[in-house]
Coordinates of C-alpha atoms in Angstrom, one line a residue:
Chain A
X1 CA 24.0 13.3 12.8
X2 CA 26.5 10.4 12.7
X3 CA 29.4 11.3 10.5
X4 CA 31.1 7.9 10.8
X5 CA 29.5 5.0 9.2
X6 CA 30.4 1.5 8.0
X7 CA 30.1 0.9 4.3
X8 CA 30.1 -2.7 3.1
X9 CA 28.3 -5.0 0.7
X10 CA 27.0 -1.8 -1.0
X11 CA 25.1 -0.6 2.1
X12 CA 25.8 1.9 4.9
X13 CA 25.5 0.9 8.5
X14 CA 25.7 2.7 11.8
X15 CA 28.8 2.1 13.9
X16 CA 27.8 -0.7 16.3
X17 CA 29.5 1.3 19.2
X18 CA 26.6 3.8 18.9
X19 CA 24.0 1.2 19.6
X20 CA 25.3 -0.1 23.0
X21 CA 23.4 2.0 25.6
X22 CA 19.7 2.5 25.0
X23 CA 18.5 0.9 21.7
X24 CA 20.5 -2.2 21.1
X25 CA 21.0 -4.0 17.8
X26 CA 19.3 -7.3 17.1
X27 CA 20.9 -10.4 15.7
X28 CA 20.6 -9.9 11.9
X29 CA 22.5 -11.4 8.9
X30 CA 23.2 -10.0 5.5
X31 CA 20.3 -11.9 3.9
X32 CA 17.9 -10.2 6.2
X33 CA 19.4 -6.8 5.4
X34 CA 19.1 -7.6 1.7
X35 CA 15.5 -8.4 2.2
X36 CA 14.9 -5.0 3.9
X37 CA 16.7 -3.1 1.1
X38 CA 14.8 -5.0 -1.6
X39 CA 11.4 -4.3 0.2
X40 CA 12.4 -0.6 0.5
X41 CA 13.1 -0.4 -3.2
X42 CA 9.8 -2.1 -4.0
X43 CA 8.0 0.4 -1.7
X44 CA 9.8 3.4 -3.2
X45 CA 9.1 2.3 -6.7
X46 CA 5.5 2.0 -5.8
X47 CA 5.6 5.5 -4.3
X48 CA 7.3 7.1 -7.3
X49 CA 4.9 5.4 -9.7
X50 CA 1.9 6.9 -7.8
X51 CA 3.1 10.3 -6.5
X52 CA 6.1 11.5 -8.6
X53 CA 6.5 12.9 -12.0
X54 CA 10.3 12.7 -11.8
X55 CA 12.8 11.2 -9.3
X56 CA 15.6 13.6 -8.5
X57 CA 19.0 12.1 -7.8
X58 CA 21.6 13.8 -5.4
X59 CA 24.7 15.4 -7.0
X60 CA 27.0 12.9 -8.6
X61 CA 29.8 13.4 -6.0
X62 CA 27.4 12.5 -3.2
X63 CA 25.7 9.6 -5.0
X64 CA 28.2 6.9 -3.9
X65 CA 29.4 6.8 -0.3
X66 CA 33.1 6.6 0.2
X67 CA 34.4 3.1 1.1
Chain B
X1 CA 17.5 -18.5 -1.3
X2 CA 19.8 -17.5 1.6
X3 CA 18.5 -18.0 5.1
X4 CA 17.3 -14.8 6.7
X5 CA 18.2 -14.3 10.3
X6 CA 16.4 -11.6 12.4
X7 CA 16.2 -12.4 16.1
X8 CA 15.6 -10.5 19.3
X9 CA 16.8 -12.3 22.4
X10 CA 14.4 -10.7 24.8
X11 CA 11.5 -12.5 23.1
X12 CA 12.8 -15.7 24.7
X13 CA 11.9 -14.5 28.2
X14 CA 8.3 -15.6 28.8
X15 CA 5.8 -13.0 29.9
X16 CA 4.1 -13.6 33.2
X17 CA 1.7 -11.8 35.5
X18 CA 4.0 -12.7 38.3
X19 CA 6.9 -10.4 37.1
X20 CA 7.3 -7.1 35.3
X21 CA 7.9 -7.0 31.6
X22 CA 11.6 -6.9 30.7
X23 CA 12.8 -3.3 30.1
X24 CA 14.3 -4.2 26.6
X25 CA 10.8 -5.4 25.6
X26 CA 9.2 -2.2 26.9
X27 CA 11.7 -0.2 24.8
X28 CA 10.8 -2.3 21.8
X29 CA 7.1 -1.5 22.4
X30 CA 7.8 2.2 22.9
X31 CA 9.7 2.4 19.6
X32 CA 6.5 1.6 17.7
X33 CA 4.2 3.4 20.1
X34 CA 6.3 6.6 19.5
X35 CA 5.7 6.4 15.8
X36 CA 2.8 8.4 14.6
X37 CA 3.0 7.5 10.9
X38 CA 0.9 4.3 11.4
X39 CA 1.8 3.0 8.0
X40 CA 1.3 -0.4 9.6
X41 CA -2.3 0.3 10.0
X42 CA -3.1 1.2 6.3
X43 CA -1.2 -1.8 4.9
X44 CA -3.0 -4.3 7.1
X45 CA -5.7 -6.4 5.4
X46 CA -7.4 -7.0 8.8
X47 CA -7.5 -3.3 9.6
X48 CA -9.0 -2.7 6.2
X49 CA -12.0 -4.7 7.4
X50 CA -12.2 -4.1 11.1
X51 CA -11.0 -0.4 11.1
X52 CA -9.8 -1.0 14.7
X53 CA -6.4 0.4 15.4
X54 CA -5.9 -2.0 18.4
X55 CA -5.5 -4.7 15.7
X56 CA -2.5 -3.1 14.0
X57 CA 1.2 -3.4 14.8
X58 CA 0.9 0.0 16.5
X59 CA -1.9 -1.4 18.6
X60 CA 0.0 -4.6 19.6
X61 CA 3.0 -2.7 20.7
X62 CA 0.9 -0.1 22.5
X63 CA -0.9 -2.9 24.4
X64 CA 2.4 -4.2 25.6
X65 CA 3.4 -0.7 26.7
X66 CA 0.1 -0.3 28.5
X67 CA 0.6 -3.6 30.4
X68 CA 4.1 -2.6 31.4
X69 CA 2.9 0.7 32.7
X70 CA 0.1 -0.9 34.7
X71 CA -2.7 0.8 32.7
X72 CA -3.9 -2.3 31.0
X73 CA -4.1 -6.1 31.7
X74 CA -3.1 -8.7 29.1
X75 CA -6.3 -10.7 30.0
X76 CA -8.3 -7.7 28.7
X77 CA -6.1 -7.0 25.7
X78 CA -5.3 -10.5 24.5
X79 CA -8.2 -10.6 22.1
X80 CA -6.4 -7.8 20.0
X81 CA -3.5 -10.2 19.4
X82 CA -5.8 -12.7 17.7
X83 CA -6.5 -10.2 14.9
X84 CA -3.1 -10.7 13.2
X85 CA -2.8 -12.5 9.9
X86 CA 0.9 -12.9 10.4
X87 CA 1.4 -11.8 6.8
X88 CA 4.3 -9.5 7.7
X89 CA 3.2 -6.5 5.6
X90 CA 3.2 -4.1 8.6
X91 CA 6.8 -5.2 9.4
X92 CA 8.0 -4.1 5.9
X93 CA 6.0 -0.9 5.9
X94 CA 7.1 0.2 9.3
X95 CA 9.7 3.0 9.0
X96 CA 11.7 1.2 11.7
X97 CA 12.2 -1.6 9.1
X98 CA 11.7 0.0 5.8
X99 CA 13.8 3.2 6.2
X100 CA 16.3 2.2 8.9
X101 CA 16.2 -1.5 9.7
X102 CA 19.3 -2.3 7.6
X103 CA 21.2 0.8 8.8
X104 CA 20.6 0.3 12.5
X105 CA 20.4 -3.6 12.4
X106 CA 17.1 -3.4 14.3
X107 CA 13.7 -3.8 12.7
X108 CA 10.1 -4.2 13.7
X109 CA 9.2 -7.9 14.2
X110 CA 5.4 -8.0 14.7
X111 CA 4.9 -11.6 13.6
X112 CA 7.3 -12.8 16.2
X113 CA 5.7 -10.5 18.8
X114 CA 2.2 -11.7 18.2
X115 CA 3.2 -15.4 18.3
X116 CA 5.1 -14.8 21.6
X117 CA 2.2 -13.0 23.3
X118 CA -0.3 -15.7 22.4
X119 CA 1.8 -18.6 23.6
X120 CA 3.1 -16.8 26.7
X121 CA -0.5 -15.9 27.6
X122 CA -1.7 -19.5 27.3
X123 CA 1.4 -20.8 29.1
X124 CA 0.6 -18.4 32.0
X125 CA -2.9 -19.9 32.3
X126 CA -4.7 -17.5 30.1
X127 CA -7.3 -18.4 27.5
X128 CA -7.8 -17.2 23.9
X129 CA -11.3 -17.1 22.5
X130 CA -12.0 -19.8 19.8
X131 CA -8.6 -21.4 20.3
X132 CA -10.2 -24.9 20.5
X133 CA -10.5 -24.8 16.7
X134 CA -6.8 -24.2 16.4
X135 CA -6.0 -26.9 19.0
X136 CA -8.2 -29.3 17.1
X137 CA -6.3 -28.6 13.9
X138 CA -2.9 -29.1 15.6
X139 CA -4.1 -32.2 17.4
X140 CA -5.1 -33.6 14.1
X141 CA -1.6 -33.0 12.8
X142 CA -0.1 -34.4 16.0
X143 CA -2.1 -37.5 15.2
X144 CA -0.6 -37.8 11.8
X145 CA 3.0 -38.2 13.1
X146 CA 2.7 -41.9 13.9
X147 CA 2.0 -42.7 10.3
X148 CA 3.6 -39.7 8.6
X149 CA 5.8 -41.8 6.2
X150 CA 2.7 -43.2 4.5
X151 CA 0.7 -39.9 4.7
X152 CA 3.3 -37.7 3.0
X153 CA 4.0 -40.1 0.2
X154 CA 0.5 -41.3 -0.6
X155 CA 0.0 -38.5 -3.2
X156 CA 2.8 -40.1 -5.2
X157 CA 1.0 -43.3 -6.0
X158 CA 1.6 -44.3 -9.6
X159 CA 4.3 -41.6 -10.1
X160 CA 7.9 -42.7 -10.7
X161 CA 10.1 -41.4 -7.8
X162 CA 13.5 -42.5 -8.9
X163 CA 16.1 -40.3 -7.1
X164 CA 17.8 -40.3 -3.8
X165 CA 17.3 -37.6 -1.1
X166 CA 20.1 -35.3 -2.3
X167 CA 17.1 -33.5 -3.9
X168 CA 14.2 -34.0 -1.5
X169 CA 10.6 -32.9 -1.8
X170 CA 9.3 -31.4 1.5
X171 CA 5.5 -32.1 1.7
X172 CA 3.8 -31.0 4.9
X173 CA 0.7 -32.5 6.4
X174 CA -1.7 -29.9 5.0
X175 CA -0.5 -30.3 1.5
X176 CA -0.4 -34.1 1.8
X177 CA -4.0 -34.1 3.0
X178 CA -5.7 -31.1 1.4
X179 CA -3.6 -29.9 -1.5
X180 CA -2.3 -33.2 -3.1
X181 CA -2.7 -31.9 -6.6
X182 CA 0.3 -29.6 -6.0
X183 CA 3.0 -32.2 -5.2
X184 CA 1.4 -34.7 -7.6
X185 CA 1.6 -32.4 -10.6
X186 CA 4.9 -30.9 -9.6
X187 CA 6.4 -34.4 -9.4
X188 CA 5.2 -35.1 -12.9
X189 CA 6.6 -31.8 -14.2
X190 CA 10.0 -32.7 -12.6
X191 CA 9.8 -36.2 -14.2
X192 CA 9.2 -34.5 -17.6
X193 CA 12.2 -32.3 -17.0
X194 CA 14.3 -35.4 -16.2
X195 CA 15.0 -34.3 -12.6
X196 CA 15.7 -37.0 -10.0
X197 CA 14.4 -36.5 -6.5
X198 CA 13.2 -38.3 -3.4
X199 CA 10.4 -37.6 -0.9
X200 CA 11.3 -36.5 2.7
X201 CA 9.0 -38.6 4.8
X202 CA 9.1 -37.2 8.4
X203 CA 8.2 -33.5 8.3
X204 CA 6.4 -33.6 11.7
X205 CA 4.1 -30.9 13.0
X206 CA 5.7 -27.7 11.6
X207 CA 2.6 -25.7 10.9
X208 CA 3.1 -22.0 11.9
X209 CA 0.0 -22.3 14.1
X210 CA 2.2 -24.3 16.6
X211 CA 4.5 -21.2 17.1
X212 CA 1.5 -19.4 18.6
X213 CA 0.8 -22.3 21.0
X214 CA 4.1 -24.0 22.0
X215 CA 7.4 -23.0 20.4
X216 CA 9.3 -25.7 22.3
X217 CA 7.2 -28.3 20.6
X218 CA 7.7 -26.6 17.2
X219 CA 11.5 -26.5 17.8
X220 CA 11.5 -30.2 18.7
X221 CA 10.0 -31.1 15.3
X222 CA 12.1 -28.6 13.4
X223 CA 15.3 -29.8 15.2
X224 CA 14.5 -33.4 14.2
X225 CA 14.0 -32.3 10.6
X226 CA 17.4 -30.5 10.5
X227 CA 19.1 -33.6 12.0
X228 CA 17.4 -35.8 9.5
X229 CA 18.2 -33.6 6.5
X230 CA 21.9 -33.9 7.5
X231 CA 21.7 -37.6 8.3
X232 CA 20.0 -38.4 4.9
X233 CA 22.4 -36.2 2.9
X234 CA 19.8 -33.7 1.8
X235 CA 21.5 -31.0 -0.3
X236 CA 18.5 -29.3 -1.9
X237 CA 15.2 -29.2 -0.1
X238 CA 12.3 -28.4 -2.5
X239 CA 9.3 -27.1 -0.5
X240 CA 5.7 -27.4 -1.7
X241 CA 3.9 -25.2 0.8
X242 CA 5.1 -21.5 1.1
X243 CA 4.1 -21.5 4.8
X244 CA 6.8 -24.1 5.4
X245 CA 9.2 -22.3 3.0
X246 CA 8.9 -19.1 5.0
X247 CA 9.5 -21.0 8.3
X248 CA 12.6 -22.7 6.8
X249 CA 14.0 -19.4 5.5
X250 CA 13.1 -17.3 8.6
X251 CA 12.6 -19.4 11.6
X252 CA 14.9 -22.5 11.3
X253 CA 18.1 -20.4 11.1
X254 CA 17.2 -18.8 14.5
X255 CA 17.7 -22.1 16.2
X256 CA 19.5 -24.5 13.9
X257 CA 22.6 -24.7 11.7
X258 CA 21.3 -25.0 8.1
X259 CA 24.7 -24.9 6.4
X260 CA 25.0 -27.2 3.5
X261 CA 21.2 -27.4 2.8
X262 CA 19.7 -25.2 0.1
X263 CA 16.0 -24.6 0.6
X264 CA 14.1 -23.8 -2.6
X265 CA 10.4 -23.1 -3.3
X266 CA 8.9 -25.4 -5.9
X267 CA 8.2 -22.7 -8.5
X268 CA 11.8 -21.4 -8.2
X269 CA 13.1 -25.0 -8.6
X270 CA 11.0 -25.8 -11.7
X271 CA 11.8 -22.4 -13.2
X272 CA 15.6 -23.0 -12.6
X273 CA 15.4 -26.5 -14.1
X274 CA 13.5 -25.3 -17.2
X275 CA 16.1 -22.7 -17.8
X276 CA 19.0 -25.1 -17.2
X277 CA 17.5 -27.6 -19.7
X278 CA 16.3 -25.0 -22.1
X279 CA 12.7 -26.4 -21.9
X280 CA 9.6 -24.3 -22.6
X281 CA 6.1 -25.6 -21.9
X282 CA 5.0 -26.9 -25.4
X283 CA 1.3 -26.4 -25.1
X284 CA -0.1 -22.8 -25.3
X285 CA -2.8 -21.7 -22.9
X286 CA -4.3 -18.5 -24.3
X287 CA -5.7 -16.4 -21.5
X288 CA -5.4 -13.5 -19.1
X289 CA -5.2 -14.4 -15.4
X290 CA -5.2 -12.6 -12.0
X291 CA -2.4 -13.6 -9.8
X292 CA -2.4 -13.5 -6.0
X293 CA 1.0 -13.1 -4.4
X294 CA 1.1 -15.2 -1.2
X295 CA 2.1 -13.2 1.8
X296 CA 4.8 -15.8 2.7
X297 CA 6.7 -15.1 -0.6
X298 CA 5.7 -11.5 -1.1
X299 CA 6.3 -10.0 2.3
X300 CA 7.8 -12.5 4.7
X301 CA 10.6 -13.6 2.4
X302 CA 10.3 -10.9 -0.3
X303 CA 10.9 -13.4 -3.2
X304 CA 7.7 -13.0 -5.3
X305 CA 9.2 -13.4 -8.8
X306 CA 9.3 -17.1 -9.6
X307 CA 5.5 -17.9 -9.8
X308 CA 5.0 -14.9 -12.1
X309 CA 8.1 -15.9 -14.2
X310 CA 6.8 -19.4 -14.4
X311 CA 3.5 -18.2 -15.8
X312 CA 5.4 -16.1 -18.2
X313 CA 7.1 -19.3 -19.6
X314 CA 3.6 -20.6 -20.6
X315 CA 2.9 -19.6 -24.2
X316 CA -0.2 -17.4 -24.4
X317 CA -0.7 -17.0 -20.6
X318 CA -0.6 -13.4 -19.3
X319 CA -0.9 -12.0 -15.8
X320 CA -3.0 -8.8 -15.7
X321 CA -2.9 -8.2 -12.0
X322 CA -1.1 -5.4 -10.0
X323 CA 2.6 -5.9 -9.2
X324 CA 3.8 -7.5 -5.9
X325 CA 4.4 -4.2 -4.2
X326 CA 0.8 -3.2 -4.6
X327 CA -0.2 -6.6 -3.2
X328 CA 1.3 -6.1 0.2
X329 CA -2.1 -4.9 1.3
X330 CA -3.8 -8.0 -0.1
X331 CA -4.4 -11.3 1.7
X332 CA -6.6 -14.3 0.8
X333 CA -7.9 -14.1 4.4
X334 CA -6.4 -17.4 5.6
X335 CA -3.4 -15.7 7.1
X336 CA -0.1 -17.4 7.9
X337 CA -1.3 -18.9 11.2
X338 CA -4.5 -19.5 13.1
X339 CA -6.4 -16.4 11.9
X340 CA -9.0 -18.1 9.7
X341 CA -9.9 -20.5 12.5
X342 CA -10.3 -17.7 15.0
X343 CA -12.1 -15.2 12.8
X344 CA -13.9 -17.0 10.1
X345 CA -16.2 -14.1 9.3
X346 CA -13.5 -11.5 8.9
X347 CA -11.3 -14.0 7.0
X348 CA -14.2 -14.4 4.5
X349 CA -14.6 -10.7 4.1
X350 CA -10.9 -10.2 3.5
X351 CA -11.0 -13.0 0.9
X352 CA -14.1 -11.6 -0.7
X353 CA -12.5 -8.2 -1.1
X354 CA -9.4 -9.8 -2.8
X355 CA -11.5 -12.1 -5.1
X356 CA -13.7 -9.1 -6.1
X357 CA -10.6 -7.2 -7.1
X358 CA -9.6 -10.1 -9.3
X359 CA -13.2 -10.2 -10.8
X360 CA -12.9 -6.5 -11.6
X361 CA -10.0 -7.3 -13.9
X362 CA -12.4 -9.3 -16.1
X363 CA -10.7 -12.7 -15.7
X364 CA -12.3 -16.0 -14.8
X365 CA -9.2 -17.5 -13.1
X366 CA -7.0 -16.3 -10.2
X367 CA -3.6 -18.1 -10.1
X368 CA -2.2 -18.8 -6.6
X369 CA 1.1 -20.3 -5.4
X370 CA -0.1 -21.4 -2.0
X371 CA -2.4 -24.3 -1.1
X372 CA -3.9 -22.3 1.8
X373 CA -4.8 -19.4 -0.5
X374 CA -6.4 -21.9 -2.9
X375 CA -8.4 -23.5 -0.1
X376 CA -9.6 -20.1 1.2
X377 CA -10.5 -18.7 -2.2
X378 CA -12.4 -21.9 -3.1
X379 CA -14.4 -21.4 0.1
X380 CA -14.9 -17.7 -0.6
X381 CA -15.9 -18.2 -4.2
X382 CA -18.6 -20.6 -3.2
X383 CA -20.0 -18.5 -0.4
X384 CA -19.8 -15.2 -2.4
X385 CA -20.8 -16.6 -5.7
X386 CA -17.9 -14.8 -7.4
X387 CA -17.1 -16.0 -11.0
X388 CA -13.3 -16.4 -10.4
X389 CA -11.8 -19.9 -10.1
X390 CA -8.6 -20.3 -7.9
X391 CA -6.0 -22.4 -9.6
X392 CA -2.4 -23.2 -8.5
X393 CA 0.4 -22.0 -10.8
X394 CA 1.7 -25.6 -10.8
X395 CA -1.6 -26.7 -12.3
X396 CA -1.3 -24.2 -15.2
X397 CA 2.3 -25.3 -15.8
X398 CA 1.4 -29.0 -15.7
X399 CA -1.3 -28.4 -18.3
X400 CA 1.1 -26.5 -20.5
X401 CA 3.6 -29.4 -20.1
X402 CA 1.0 -31.8 -21.5
X403 CA 0.1 -33.4 -18.2
X404 CA -3.6 -34.2 -18.5
X405 CA -5.9 -33.6 -15.5
X406 CA -9.3 -32.1 -14.8
X407 CA -9.6 -28.5 -13.9
X408 CA -12.6 -26.3 -13.2
X409 CA -11.0 -23.2 -14.7
X410 CA -12.8 -22.2 -17.8
X411 CA -9.6 -20.7 -19.4
X412 CA -7.2 -23.5 -18.5
X413 CA -9.7 -26.4 -18.9

């Protein structure tokens, strides 16, 4: 598990130093990341509508990552 | 809409029989091969018909891995790469993108992969079955370049175009030759809203099909476009065809600086102007409609709201179709590239399945936001004898704005 992460623009990201050796990061801007996040939310909404009676949230103190 | 940049440098290195596949590319293939979820398979409209796993994102990446390990030849496997609609649904559903792409800054890019393999294979002397039909289409567009200024403005005959090119309408060759009702009615709606605009006259050959044949040629035309946008002082580019819109949002920023140019899809632009000016279409059109989300807006760009919101502005009109997330698995069958020209029969069956889903909703009209979807559905409707008429959202809005024109839709007409 990676304990250290980057937190910016409301999203968490892996430390780029951990992506240097085997799997490397691709060129990607914030708009593309926003697209992925939006698509994920669309997908999870769909999943919850079809397969969940209730969506459980994590404990409040773990809900928002620390900046 | 901000420009979306997602680029892998190792795609730039052409594949060739004469040399091994780049190790970075092999790792990329392995990342998808190692996944056993195969969500890419179940979301794919092509797999839904052919049921052949080799036609999925998993299959494409596995084929590359097989070639790299010497257990397969691209000559034998290339046919698989023709069974991609380039809709991008598998990219979004892939856990590498959906659950970790933003965290790791690395996602699955199947559309880029498929286009690369096709063009590299042909550049290396290989052949693709039925490609002559695609070449014929591209050659026709290449032939339009010499007289493109007249071609892409001909639809505007009799319409007052009073503005400069700060706000420019981008009309591609397909729309200018086979979908003229869209720019023609959109221009009249903009006139009613009091919006000034000009027409960009030199779009060149920027069809996505060209990216599967010769990306250098595509970049030549795209580069000329960007230089012209800047020279002509274009600030807002209003795009009629969502295929071009997806290219402008996703492909142009990979190669060109688009700073200072705002690219907007036509339905977004009309909706924004209606809200700014406080205008609501005055004429009610009572009816329920199916709505088909184009893959370009729904999955490639993930901005599917504006056509639906625009229909919501029309008094009495109601969309009864499933939400955009449920439509990732839908396609009209045309695809966002050469698919329909390569696999006419499967394209028809994909379109038939989609149109039948619309018919099951009990409507007589399916609204679309893409001239290619309309073209495909018109063809499928005739062949299958299904009682659902494809109509562009702009046609509905124009009718509601009091612009008179003939339509074959029972509800709208």
